[in-house]
Short mmCIF file of C-alpha atoms and ligand atoms in Angstrom, two decimals:
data_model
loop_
_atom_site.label_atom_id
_atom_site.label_comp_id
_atom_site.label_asym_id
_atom_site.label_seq_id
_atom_site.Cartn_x
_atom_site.Cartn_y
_atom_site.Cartn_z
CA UNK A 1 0.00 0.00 0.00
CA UNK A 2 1.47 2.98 -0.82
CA UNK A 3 0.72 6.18 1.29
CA UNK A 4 -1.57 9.08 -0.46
CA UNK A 5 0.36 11.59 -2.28
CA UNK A 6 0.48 15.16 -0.75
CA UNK A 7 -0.93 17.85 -2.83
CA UNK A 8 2.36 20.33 -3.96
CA UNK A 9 2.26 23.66 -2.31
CA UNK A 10 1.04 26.18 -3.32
CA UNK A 11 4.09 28.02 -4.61
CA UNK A 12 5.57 24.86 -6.24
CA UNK A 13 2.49 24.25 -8.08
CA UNK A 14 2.69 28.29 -9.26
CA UNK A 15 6.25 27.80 -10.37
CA UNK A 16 5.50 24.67 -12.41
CA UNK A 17 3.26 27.18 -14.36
CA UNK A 18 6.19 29.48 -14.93
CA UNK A 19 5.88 29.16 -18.96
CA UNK A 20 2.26 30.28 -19.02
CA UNK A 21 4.44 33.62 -19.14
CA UNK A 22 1.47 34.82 -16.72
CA UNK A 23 2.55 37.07 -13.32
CA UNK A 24 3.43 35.07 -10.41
CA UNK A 25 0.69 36.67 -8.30
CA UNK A 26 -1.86 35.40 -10.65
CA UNK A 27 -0.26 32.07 -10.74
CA UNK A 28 -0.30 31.61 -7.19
CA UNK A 29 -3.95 32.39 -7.17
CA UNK A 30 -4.54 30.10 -10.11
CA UNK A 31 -2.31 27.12 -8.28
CA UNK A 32 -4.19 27.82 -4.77
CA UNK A 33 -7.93 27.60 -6.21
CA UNK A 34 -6.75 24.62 -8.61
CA UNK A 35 -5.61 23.09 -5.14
CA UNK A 36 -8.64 24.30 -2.63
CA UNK A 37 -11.12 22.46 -5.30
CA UNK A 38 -8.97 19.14 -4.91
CA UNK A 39 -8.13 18.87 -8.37
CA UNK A 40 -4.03 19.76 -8.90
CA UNK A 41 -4.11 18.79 -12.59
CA UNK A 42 -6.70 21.43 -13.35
CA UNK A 43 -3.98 24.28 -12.96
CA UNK A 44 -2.71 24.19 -16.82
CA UNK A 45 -5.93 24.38 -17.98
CA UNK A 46 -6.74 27.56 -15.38
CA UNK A 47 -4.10 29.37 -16.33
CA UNK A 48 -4.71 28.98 -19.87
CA UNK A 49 -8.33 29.95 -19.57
CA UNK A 50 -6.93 33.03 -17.76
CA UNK A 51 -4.44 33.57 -20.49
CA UNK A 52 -7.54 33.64 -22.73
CA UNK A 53 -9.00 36.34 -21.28
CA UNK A 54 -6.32 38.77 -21.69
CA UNK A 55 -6.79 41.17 -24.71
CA UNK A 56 -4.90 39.09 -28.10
CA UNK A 57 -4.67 39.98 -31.57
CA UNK A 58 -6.96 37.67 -33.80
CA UNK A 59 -7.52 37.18 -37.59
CA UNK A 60 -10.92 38.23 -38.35
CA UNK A 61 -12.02 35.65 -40.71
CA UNK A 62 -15.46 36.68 -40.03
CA UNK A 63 -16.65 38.41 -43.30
CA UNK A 64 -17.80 41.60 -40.81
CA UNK A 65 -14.68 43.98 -41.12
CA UNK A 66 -15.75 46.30 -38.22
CA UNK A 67 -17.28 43.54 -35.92
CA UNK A 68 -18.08 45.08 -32.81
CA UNK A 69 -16.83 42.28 -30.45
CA UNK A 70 -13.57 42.28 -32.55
CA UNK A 71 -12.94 46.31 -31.69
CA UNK A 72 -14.31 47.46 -34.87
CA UNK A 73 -12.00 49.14 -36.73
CA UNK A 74 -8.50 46.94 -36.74
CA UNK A 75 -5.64 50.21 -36.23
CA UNK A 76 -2.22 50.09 -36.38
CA UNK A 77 -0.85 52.52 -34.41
CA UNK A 78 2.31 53.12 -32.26
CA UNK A 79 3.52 55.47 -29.62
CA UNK A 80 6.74 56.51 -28.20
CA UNK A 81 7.43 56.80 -24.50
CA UNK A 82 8.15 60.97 -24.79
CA UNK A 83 5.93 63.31 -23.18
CA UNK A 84 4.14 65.18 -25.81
CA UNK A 85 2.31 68.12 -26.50
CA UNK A 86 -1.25 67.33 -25.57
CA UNK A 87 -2.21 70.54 -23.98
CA UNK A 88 0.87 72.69 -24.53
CA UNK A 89 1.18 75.76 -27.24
CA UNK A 90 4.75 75.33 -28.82
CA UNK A 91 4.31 78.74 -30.18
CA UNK A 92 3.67 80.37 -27.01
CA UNK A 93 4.99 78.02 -24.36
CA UNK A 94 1.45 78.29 -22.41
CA UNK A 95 -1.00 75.81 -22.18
CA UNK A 96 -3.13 75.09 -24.77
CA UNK A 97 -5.95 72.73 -25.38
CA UNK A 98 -6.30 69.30 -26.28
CA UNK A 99 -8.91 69.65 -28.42
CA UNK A 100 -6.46 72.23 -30.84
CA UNK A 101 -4.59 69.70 -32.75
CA UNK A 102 -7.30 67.42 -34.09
CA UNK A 103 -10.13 69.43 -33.88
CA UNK A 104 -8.86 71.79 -37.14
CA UNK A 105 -7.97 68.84 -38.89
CA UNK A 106 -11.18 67.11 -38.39
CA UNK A 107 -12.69 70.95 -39.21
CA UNK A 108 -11.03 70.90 -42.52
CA UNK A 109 -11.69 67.00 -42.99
CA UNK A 110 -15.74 67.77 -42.68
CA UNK A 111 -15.35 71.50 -43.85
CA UNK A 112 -16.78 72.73 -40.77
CA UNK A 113 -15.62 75.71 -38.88
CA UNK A 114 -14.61 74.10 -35.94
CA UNK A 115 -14.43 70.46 -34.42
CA UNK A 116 -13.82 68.45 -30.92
CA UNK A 117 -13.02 64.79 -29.98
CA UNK A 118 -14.83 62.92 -27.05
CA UNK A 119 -14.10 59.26 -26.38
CA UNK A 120 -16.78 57.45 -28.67
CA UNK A 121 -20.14 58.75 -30.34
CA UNK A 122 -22.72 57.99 -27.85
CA UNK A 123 -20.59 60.76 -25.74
CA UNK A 124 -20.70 63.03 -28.58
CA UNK A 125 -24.52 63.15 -28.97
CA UNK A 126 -24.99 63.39 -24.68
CA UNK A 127 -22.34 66.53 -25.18
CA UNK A 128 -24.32 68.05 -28.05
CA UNK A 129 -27.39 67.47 -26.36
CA UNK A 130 -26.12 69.07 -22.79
CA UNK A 131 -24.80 71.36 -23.95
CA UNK A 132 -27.07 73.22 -26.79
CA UNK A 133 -30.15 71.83 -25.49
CA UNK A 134 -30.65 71.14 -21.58
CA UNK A 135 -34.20 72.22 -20.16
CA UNK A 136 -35.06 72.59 -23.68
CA UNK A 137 -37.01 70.44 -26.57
CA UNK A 138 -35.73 68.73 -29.04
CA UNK A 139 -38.19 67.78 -31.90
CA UNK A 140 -36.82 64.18 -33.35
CA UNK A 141 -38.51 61.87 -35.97
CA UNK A 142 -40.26 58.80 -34.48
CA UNK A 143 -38.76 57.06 -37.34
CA UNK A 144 -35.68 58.29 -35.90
CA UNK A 145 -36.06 57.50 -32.36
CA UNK A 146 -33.31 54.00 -33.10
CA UNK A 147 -31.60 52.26 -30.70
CA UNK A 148 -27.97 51.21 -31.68
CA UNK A 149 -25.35 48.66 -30.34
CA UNK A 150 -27.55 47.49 -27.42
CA UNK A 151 -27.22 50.13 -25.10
CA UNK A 152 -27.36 53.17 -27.21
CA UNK A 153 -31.08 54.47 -27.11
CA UNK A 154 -31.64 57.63 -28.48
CA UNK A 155 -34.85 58.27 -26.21
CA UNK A 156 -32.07 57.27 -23.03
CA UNK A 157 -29.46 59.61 -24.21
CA UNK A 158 -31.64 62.69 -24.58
CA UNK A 159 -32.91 61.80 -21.01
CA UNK A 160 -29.62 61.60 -19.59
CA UNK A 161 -28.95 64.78 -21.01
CA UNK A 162 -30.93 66.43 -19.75
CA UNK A 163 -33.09 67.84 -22.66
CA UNK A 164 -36.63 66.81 -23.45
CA UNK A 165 -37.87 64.55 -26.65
CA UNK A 166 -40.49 65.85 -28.72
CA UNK A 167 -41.37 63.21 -31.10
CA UNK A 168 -42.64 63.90 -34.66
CA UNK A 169 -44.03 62.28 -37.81
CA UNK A 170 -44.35 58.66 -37.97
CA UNK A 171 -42.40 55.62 -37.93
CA UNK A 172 -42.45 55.43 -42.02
CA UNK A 173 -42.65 59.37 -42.96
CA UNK A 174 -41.70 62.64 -41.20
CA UNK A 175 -42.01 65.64 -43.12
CA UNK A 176 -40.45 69.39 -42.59
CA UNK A 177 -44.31 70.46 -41.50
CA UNK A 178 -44.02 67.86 -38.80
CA UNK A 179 -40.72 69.58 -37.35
CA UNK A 180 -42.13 72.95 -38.25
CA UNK A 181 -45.22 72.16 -35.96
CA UNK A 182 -43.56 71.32 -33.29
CA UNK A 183 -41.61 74.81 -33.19
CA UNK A 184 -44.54 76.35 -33.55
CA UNK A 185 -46.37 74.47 -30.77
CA UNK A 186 -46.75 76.66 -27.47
CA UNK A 187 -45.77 74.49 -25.08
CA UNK A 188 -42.42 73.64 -26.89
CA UNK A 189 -39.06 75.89 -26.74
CA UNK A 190 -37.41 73.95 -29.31
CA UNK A 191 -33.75 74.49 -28.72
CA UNK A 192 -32.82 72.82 -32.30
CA UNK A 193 -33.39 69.46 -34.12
CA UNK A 194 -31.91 66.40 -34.03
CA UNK A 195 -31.29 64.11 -36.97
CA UNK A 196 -30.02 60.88 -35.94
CA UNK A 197 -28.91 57.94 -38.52
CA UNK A 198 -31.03 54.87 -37.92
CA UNK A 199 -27.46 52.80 -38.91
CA UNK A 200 -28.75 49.55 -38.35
CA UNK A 201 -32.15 48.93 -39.87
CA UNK A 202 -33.76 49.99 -42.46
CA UNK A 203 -37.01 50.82 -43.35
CA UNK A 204 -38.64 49.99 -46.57
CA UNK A 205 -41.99 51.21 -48.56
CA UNK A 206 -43.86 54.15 -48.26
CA UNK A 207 -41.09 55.98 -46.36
CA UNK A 208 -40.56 59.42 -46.59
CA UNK A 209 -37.62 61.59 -44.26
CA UNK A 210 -36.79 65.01 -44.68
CA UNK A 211 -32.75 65.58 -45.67
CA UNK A 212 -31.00 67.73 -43.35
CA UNK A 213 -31.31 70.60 -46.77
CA UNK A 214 -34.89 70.66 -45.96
CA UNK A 215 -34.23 70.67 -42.05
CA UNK A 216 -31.81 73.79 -42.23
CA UNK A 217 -34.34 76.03 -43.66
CA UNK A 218 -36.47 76.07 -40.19
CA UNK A 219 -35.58 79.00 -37.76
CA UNK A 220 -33.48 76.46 -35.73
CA UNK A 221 -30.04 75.16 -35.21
CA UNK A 222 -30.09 71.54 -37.02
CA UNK A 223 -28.30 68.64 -35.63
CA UNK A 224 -27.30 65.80 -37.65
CA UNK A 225 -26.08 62.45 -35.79
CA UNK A 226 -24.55 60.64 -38.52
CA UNK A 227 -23.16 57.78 -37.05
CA UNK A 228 -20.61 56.04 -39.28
CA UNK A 229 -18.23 58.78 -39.75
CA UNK A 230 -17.68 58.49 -43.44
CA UNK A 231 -15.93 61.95 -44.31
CA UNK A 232 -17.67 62.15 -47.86
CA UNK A 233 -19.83 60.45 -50.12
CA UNK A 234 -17.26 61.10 -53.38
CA UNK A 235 -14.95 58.39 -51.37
CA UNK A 236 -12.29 60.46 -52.91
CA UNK A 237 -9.58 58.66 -51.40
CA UNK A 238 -10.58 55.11 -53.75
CA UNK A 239 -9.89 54.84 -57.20
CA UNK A 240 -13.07 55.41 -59.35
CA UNK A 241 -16.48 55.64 -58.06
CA UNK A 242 -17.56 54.79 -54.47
CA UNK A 243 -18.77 51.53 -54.20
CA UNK A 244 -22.21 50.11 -54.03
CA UNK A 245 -22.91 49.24 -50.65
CA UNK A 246 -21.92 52.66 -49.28
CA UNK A 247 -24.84 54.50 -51.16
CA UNK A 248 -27.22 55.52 -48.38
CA UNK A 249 -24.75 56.14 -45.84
CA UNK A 250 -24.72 59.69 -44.91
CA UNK A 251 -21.11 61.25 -44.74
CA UNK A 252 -19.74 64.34 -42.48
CA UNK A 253 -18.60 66.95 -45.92
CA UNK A 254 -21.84 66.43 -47.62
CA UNK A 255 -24.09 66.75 -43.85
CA UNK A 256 -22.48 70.00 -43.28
CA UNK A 257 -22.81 71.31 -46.72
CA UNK A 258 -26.04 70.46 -46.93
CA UNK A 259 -26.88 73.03 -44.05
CA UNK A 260 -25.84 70.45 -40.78
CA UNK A 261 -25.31 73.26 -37.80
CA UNK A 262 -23.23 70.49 -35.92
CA UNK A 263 -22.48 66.73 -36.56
CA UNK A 264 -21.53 63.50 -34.16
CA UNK A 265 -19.56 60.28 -35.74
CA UNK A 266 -17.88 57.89 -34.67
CA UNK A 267 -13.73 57.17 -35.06
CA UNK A 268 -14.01 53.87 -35.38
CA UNK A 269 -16.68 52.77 -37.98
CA UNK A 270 -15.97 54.17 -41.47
CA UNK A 271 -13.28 56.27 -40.74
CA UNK A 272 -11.20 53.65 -39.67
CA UNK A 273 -9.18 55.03 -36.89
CA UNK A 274 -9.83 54.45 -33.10
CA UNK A 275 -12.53 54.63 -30.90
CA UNK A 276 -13.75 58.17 -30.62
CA UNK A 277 -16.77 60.84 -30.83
CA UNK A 278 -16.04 63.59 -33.21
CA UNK A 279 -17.79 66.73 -33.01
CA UNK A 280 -17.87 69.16 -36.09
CA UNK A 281 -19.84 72.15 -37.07
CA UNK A 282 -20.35 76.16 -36.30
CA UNK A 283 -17.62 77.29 -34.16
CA UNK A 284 -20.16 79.32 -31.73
CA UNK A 285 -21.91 75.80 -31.14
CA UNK A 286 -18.57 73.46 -30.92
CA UNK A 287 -17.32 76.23 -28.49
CA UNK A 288 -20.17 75.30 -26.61
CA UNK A 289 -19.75 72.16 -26.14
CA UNK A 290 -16.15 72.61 -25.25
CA UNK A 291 -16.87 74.76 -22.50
CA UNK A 292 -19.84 72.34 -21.01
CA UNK A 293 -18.32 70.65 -18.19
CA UNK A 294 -18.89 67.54 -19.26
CA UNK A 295 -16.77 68.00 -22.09
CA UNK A 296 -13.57 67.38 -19.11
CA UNK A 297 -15.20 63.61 -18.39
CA UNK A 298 -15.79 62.89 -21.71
CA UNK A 299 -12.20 63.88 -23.19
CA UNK A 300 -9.86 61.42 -24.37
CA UNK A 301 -6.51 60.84 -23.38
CA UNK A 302 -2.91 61.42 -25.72
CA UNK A 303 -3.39 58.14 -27.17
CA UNK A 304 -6.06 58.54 -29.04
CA UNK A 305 -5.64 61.91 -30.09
CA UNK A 306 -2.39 60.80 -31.46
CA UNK A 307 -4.09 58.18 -33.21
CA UNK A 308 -7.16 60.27 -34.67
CA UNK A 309 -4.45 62.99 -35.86
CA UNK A 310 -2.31 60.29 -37.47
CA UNK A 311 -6.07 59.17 -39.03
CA UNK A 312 -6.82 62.78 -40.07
CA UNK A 313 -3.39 63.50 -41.71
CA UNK A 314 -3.56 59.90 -43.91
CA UNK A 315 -7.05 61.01 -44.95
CA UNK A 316 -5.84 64.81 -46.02
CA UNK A 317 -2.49 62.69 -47.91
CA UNK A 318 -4.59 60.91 -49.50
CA UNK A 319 -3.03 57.92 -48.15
CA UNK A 320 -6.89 56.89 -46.97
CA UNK A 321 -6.84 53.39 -49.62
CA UNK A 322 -3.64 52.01 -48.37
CA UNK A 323 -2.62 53.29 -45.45
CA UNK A 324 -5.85 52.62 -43.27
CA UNK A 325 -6.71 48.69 -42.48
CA UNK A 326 -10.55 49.18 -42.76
CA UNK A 327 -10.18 50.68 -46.57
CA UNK A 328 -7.45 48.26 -47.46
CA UNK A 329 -9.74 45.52 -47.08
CA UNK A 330 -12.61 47.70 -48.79
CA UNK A 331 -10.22 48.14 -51.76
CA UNK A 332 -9.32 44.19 -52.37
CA UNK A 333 -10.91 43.42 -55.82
CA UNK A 334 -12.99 39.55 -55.55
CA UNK A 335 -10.04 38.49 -58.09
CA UNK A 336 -6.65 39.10 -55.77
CA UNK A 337 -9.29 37.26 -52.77
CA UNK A 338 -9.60 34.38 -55.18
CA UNK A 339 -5.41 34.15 -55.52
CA UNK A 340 -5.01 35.02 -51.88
CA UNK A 341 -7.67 31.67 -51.16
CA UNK A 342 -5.26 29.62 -53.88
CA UNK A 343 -1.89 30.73 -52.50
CA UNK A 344 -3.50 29.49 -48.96
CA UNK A 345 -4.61 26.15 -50.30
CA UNK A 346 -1.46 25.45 -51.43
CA UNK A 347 0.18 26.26 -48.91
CA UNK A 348 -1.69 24.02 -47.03
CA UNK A 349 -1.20 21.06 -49.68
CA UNK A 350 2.66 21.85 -49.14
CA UNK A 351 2.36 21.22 -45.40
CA UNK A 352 0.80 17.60 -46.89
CA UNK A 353 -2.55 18.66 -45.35
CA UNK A 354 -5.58 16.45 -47.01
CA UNK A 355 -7.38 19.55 -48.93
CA UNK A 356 -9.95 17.84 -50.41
CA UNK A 357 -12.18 18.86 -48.19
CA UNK A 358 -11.09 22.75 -48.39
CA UNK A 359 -13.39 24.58 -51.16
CA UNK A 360 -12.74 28.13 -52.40
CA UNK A 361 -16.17 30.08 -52.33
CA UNK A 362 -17.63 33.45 -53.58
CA UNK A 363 -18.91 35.12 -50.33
CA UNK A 364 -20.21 38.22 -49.01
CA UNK A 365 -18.73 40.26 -46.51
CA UNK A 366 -20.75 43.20 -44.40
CA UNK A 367 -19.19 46.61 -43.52
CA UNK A 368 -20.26 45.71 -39.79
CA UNK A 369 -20.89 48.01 -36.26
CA UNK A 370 -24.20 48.79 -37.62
CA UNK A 371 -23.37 50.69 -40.87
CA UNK A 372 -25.10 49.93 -44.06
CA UNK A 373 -27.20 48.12 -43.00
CA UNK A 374 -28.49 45.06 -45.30
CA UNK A 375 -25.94 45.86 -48.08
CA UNK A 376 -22.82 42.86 -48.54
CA UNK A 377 -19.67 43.64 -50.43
CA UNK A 378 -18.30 40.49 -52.89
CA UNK A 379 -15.57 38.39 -51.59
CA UNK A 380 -14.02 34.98 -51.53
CA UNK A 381 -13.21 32.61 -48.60
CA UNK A 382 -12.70 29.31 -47.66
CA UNK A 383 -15.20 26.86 -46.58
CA UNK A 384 -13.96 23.61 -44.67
CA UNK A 385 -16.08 20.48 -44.25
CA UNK A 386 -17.04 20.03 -39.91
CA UNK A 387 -17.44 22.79 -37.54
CA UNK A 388 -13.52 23.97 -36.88
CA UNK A 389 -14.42 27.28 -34.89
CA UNK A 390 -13.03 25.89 -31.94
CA UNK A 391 -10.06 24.66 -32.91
CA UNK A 392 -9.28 28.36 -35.06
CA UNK A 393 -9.34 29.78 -31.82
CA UNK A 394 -7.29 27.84 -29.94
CA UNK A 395 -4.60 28.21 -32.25
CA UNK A 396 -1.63 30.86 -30.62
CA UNK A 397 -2.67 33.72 -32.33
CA UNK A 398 -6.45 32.57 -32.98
CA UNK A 399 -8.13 32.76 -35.88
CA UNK A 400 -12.34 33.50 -35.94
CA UNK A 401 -14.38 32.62 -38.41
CA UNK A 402 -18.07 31.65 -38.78
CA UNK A 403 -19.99 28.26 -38.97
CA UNK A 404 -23.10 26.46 -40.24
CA UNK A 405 -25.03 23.10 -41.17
CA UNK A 406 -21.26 21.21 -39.89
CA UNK A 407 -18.98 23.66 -42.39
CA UNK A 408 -16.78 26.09 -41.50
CA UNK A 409 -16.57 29.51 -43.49
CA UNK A 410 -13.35 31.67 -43.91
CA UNK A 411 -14.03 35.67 -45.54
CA UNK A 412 -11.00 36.40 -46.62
CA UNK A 413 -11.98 40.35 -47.08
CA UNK A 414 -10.50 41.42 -43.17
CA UNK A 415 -7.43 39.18 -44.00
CA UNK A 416 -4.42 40.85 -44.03
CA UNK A 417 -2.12 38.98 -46.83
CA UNK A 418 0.32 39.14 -44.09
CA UNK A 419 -1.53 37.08 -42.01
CA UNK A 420 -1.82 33.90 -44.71
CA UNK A 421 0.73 31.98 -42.42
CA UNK A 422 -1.42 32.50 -39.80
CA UNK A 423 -4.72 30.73 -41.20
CA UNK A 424 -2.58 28.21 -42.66
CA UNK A 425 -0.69 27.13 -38.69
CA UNK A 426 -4.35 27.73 -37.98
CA UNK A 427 -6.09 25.23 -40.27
CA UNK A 428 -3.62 22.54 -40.44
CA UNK A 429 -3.89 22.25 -36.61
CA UNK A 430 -7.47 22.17 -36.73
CA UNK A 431 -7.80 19.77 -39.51
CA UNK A 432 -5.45 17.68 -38.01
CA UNK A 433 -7.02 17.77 -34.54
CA UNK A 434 -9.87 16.51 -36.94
CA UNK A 435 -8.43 13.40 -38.26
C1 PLP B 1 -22.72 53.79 -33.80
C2 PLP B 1 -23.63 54.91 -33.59
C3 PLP B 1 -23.68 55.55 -32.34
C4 PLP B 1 -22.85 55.09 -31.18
O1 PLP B 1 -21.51 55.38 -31.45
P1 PLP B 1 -20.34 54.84 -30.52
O2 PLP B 1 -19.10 55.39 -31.14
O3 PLP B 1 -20.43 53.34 -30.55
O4 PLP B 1 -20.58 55.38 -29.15
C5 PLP B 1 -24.53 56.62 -32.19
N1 PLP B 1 -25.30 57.05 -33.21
C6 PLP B 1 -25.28 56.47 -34.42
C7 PLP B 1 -26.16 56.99 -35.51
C8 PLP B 1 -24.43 55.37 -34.65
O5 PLP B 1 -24.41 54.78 -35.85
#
């Protein structure tokens, strides 16, 4: 009979772990629950679950190339360790404001007078809305009234900021006598109008809106949320003329040309750069919103300035079609995905993987976070006989992609080409984990 084997301690166990890479704190409190629950051989597997949920770079072999749970728009962007000028005039050697340095680049980007940054959209509109309109009404059209992402509820946001909702027209049709009534009403003080991009539905038939032309020519300031942050409908930055799926979409030049008093998008749909709230229009009503206190909780940090100047200046250099990931993919023609899918197929017939079960398929990949809604772009992809998802993401730097009816489907749109080696380690581990 041999005696029963005493579990390890605690900080034995936590150094076996050592090549998880993880901290040893968290080890130690990986190797003591793994231990407390009677079950020593679990600790791998907990501290590979915990390495799981750290934040990792994945492919997106999803076919959505701003997917939401994926941080929408993929950026590169790098930053030195040097302090830097976030709220410091060079010129003068005084202190300046943060909201300088992008805000007359994104002014010139939308041809707006004046513009400010806040951390993501949904802060933008609560600003605009605080700030122009508190105590005050705020006709909007019932067709209008959207919620978007979940927890973004346009009814919610004008609560929270403290301004009232006046709901007009009808689900299908608004008109400008609708808004006009409500100004009139007496027991309104309309403080302006809000436009706001339903983004993620669509509504079809006897529908009728009124543009934002037709809006500016009441006796109020017009407001124009337009969500995805495309800078202009031209799509000057692409070669020839702007592609199908983006007809619809409203887009910042065009909004404020059109008579838009002030404008809210967000930095990381369409434009392609981080996560942000950009606020452009008149510089008497941006300079209100600046000066709102809630402009100081809402303002982001050096980062992401950096990141939406480095965003601006590509856009202005015209560098827009190569240099930013989310118009890169935009800009793949269907024929370099097909070679792209045949260069990976190979590659994974080199390796001596069994590809007979690997097709190359015409797809359809979405723009994603809730812009264009309904409208697919062409593209080509792999699809792989069984249901592989879990295995792609178990692979080091996993890969997602989407499954049905037992097949597994790879969009190669949100691919970089520099990632082929990737899906290939990928695939051959999962079809060999298969076999
Ligand atoms: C996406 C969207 C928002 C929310 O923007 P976030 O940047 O996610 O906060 C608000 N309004 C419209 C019209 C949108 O499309």
């Amino acid at each position: 009979m041999t005696a029963p084997q005493r579990p390890p301690s605690v900080d034995t166990l936590a150094r076996s772990l050592k090549t998880t890479g993880l901290p040893h704190p968290i080890l130690v409190e990986i190797a003591r629950a793994a231990i407390d629950a009677g079950d020593v051989d679990s600790a791998p597997a907990r501290a590979d679950a915990f390495s799981r949920s750290l934040l990792t770079d994945v492919v997106n072999a999803t076919g959505v190339l701003l997917h939401t749970n994926l941080g929408r728009a993929p950026l590169a962007h790098r930053q030195s360790a040097h302090a830097q000028t976030v709220e410091f005039d060079l010129s003068t050697g005084e202190r300046g404001s943060r909201q300088t340095a992008v805000g007359q680049l994104f002014a010139k980007l939308c041809g707006a007078e004046d513009a400010m940054v806040v951390n993501n959209n949904a802060a933008a509109v609560l600003l605009v809305l605080a700030a122009l309109a508190a105590g005050r009404d705020v006709p909007v059209s019932r067709g209008e009234s959207v919620e978007i992402g979940g927890s973004f509820r346009v009814p919610e946001v004008m609560a929270q900021s403290g301004c009232r909702l006046v709901d007009v027209g009808t689900t299908n049709r608004t008109r400008r006598s609708d808004y006009e009534q409500a100004i009139a009403r007496a027991d309104t003080d309309v403080a302006m109008v809000m436009k706001v991009h339903p983004s993620n539905y669509r509504v079809d038939g006897f529908v009728e809106e009124t543009t934002i032309a037709e809006l500016a020519t009441l006796d109020v300031p017009v407001m124009a949320d337009i969500g995805s942050g495309l800078l202009d409908a031209n799509v000057p930055w692409l070669n020839g003329a702007p592609p199908a799926w983006l007809a619809g979409e409203p887009a910042a030049v065009q909004a404020i040309a059109d008579g838009a008093d002030i404008i809210t998008f967000s930095g990381d749909k369409l434009l392609g750069g981080p996560q942000a709230g950009i606020i452009a229009g008149s510089a008497e009503l941006v300079g209100r919103c600046k000066r709102h206190p809630l402009a100081r909780a809402l303002r982001p940090g050096g980062l992401v300035l950096r990141a939406l100047q480095d965003t601006a200046l590509t856009y202005l250099d015209k560098r827009a079609a190569t240099d930013i990931a989310f118009w890169r993919m935009v800009d793949r023609s269907p024929a370099s995905l097909q070679a792209d899918a045949e260069s990976i197929v190979a590659m994974l017939a080199e390796r001596g993987i069994d590809v007979s079960n690997v097709r190359i398929e015409p797809m359809a990949a979405l723009p994603g976070a809730g812009s264009a809604p309904g409208v697919t772009m062409p593209s080509v992809g792999l699809v792989v006989d069984g249901d592989h998802l879990r295995s792609l993401r178990r692979y080091s730097t996993p890969v997602i992609a989407r499954s049905r009816d037992q097949q597994t489907f790879l969009d190669l749109r949100a691919v970089e080409p520099g990632d082929h080696g990737i899906v290939v380690a990928a695939l051959a581990e999962a079809l060999a984990a298969a076999s």
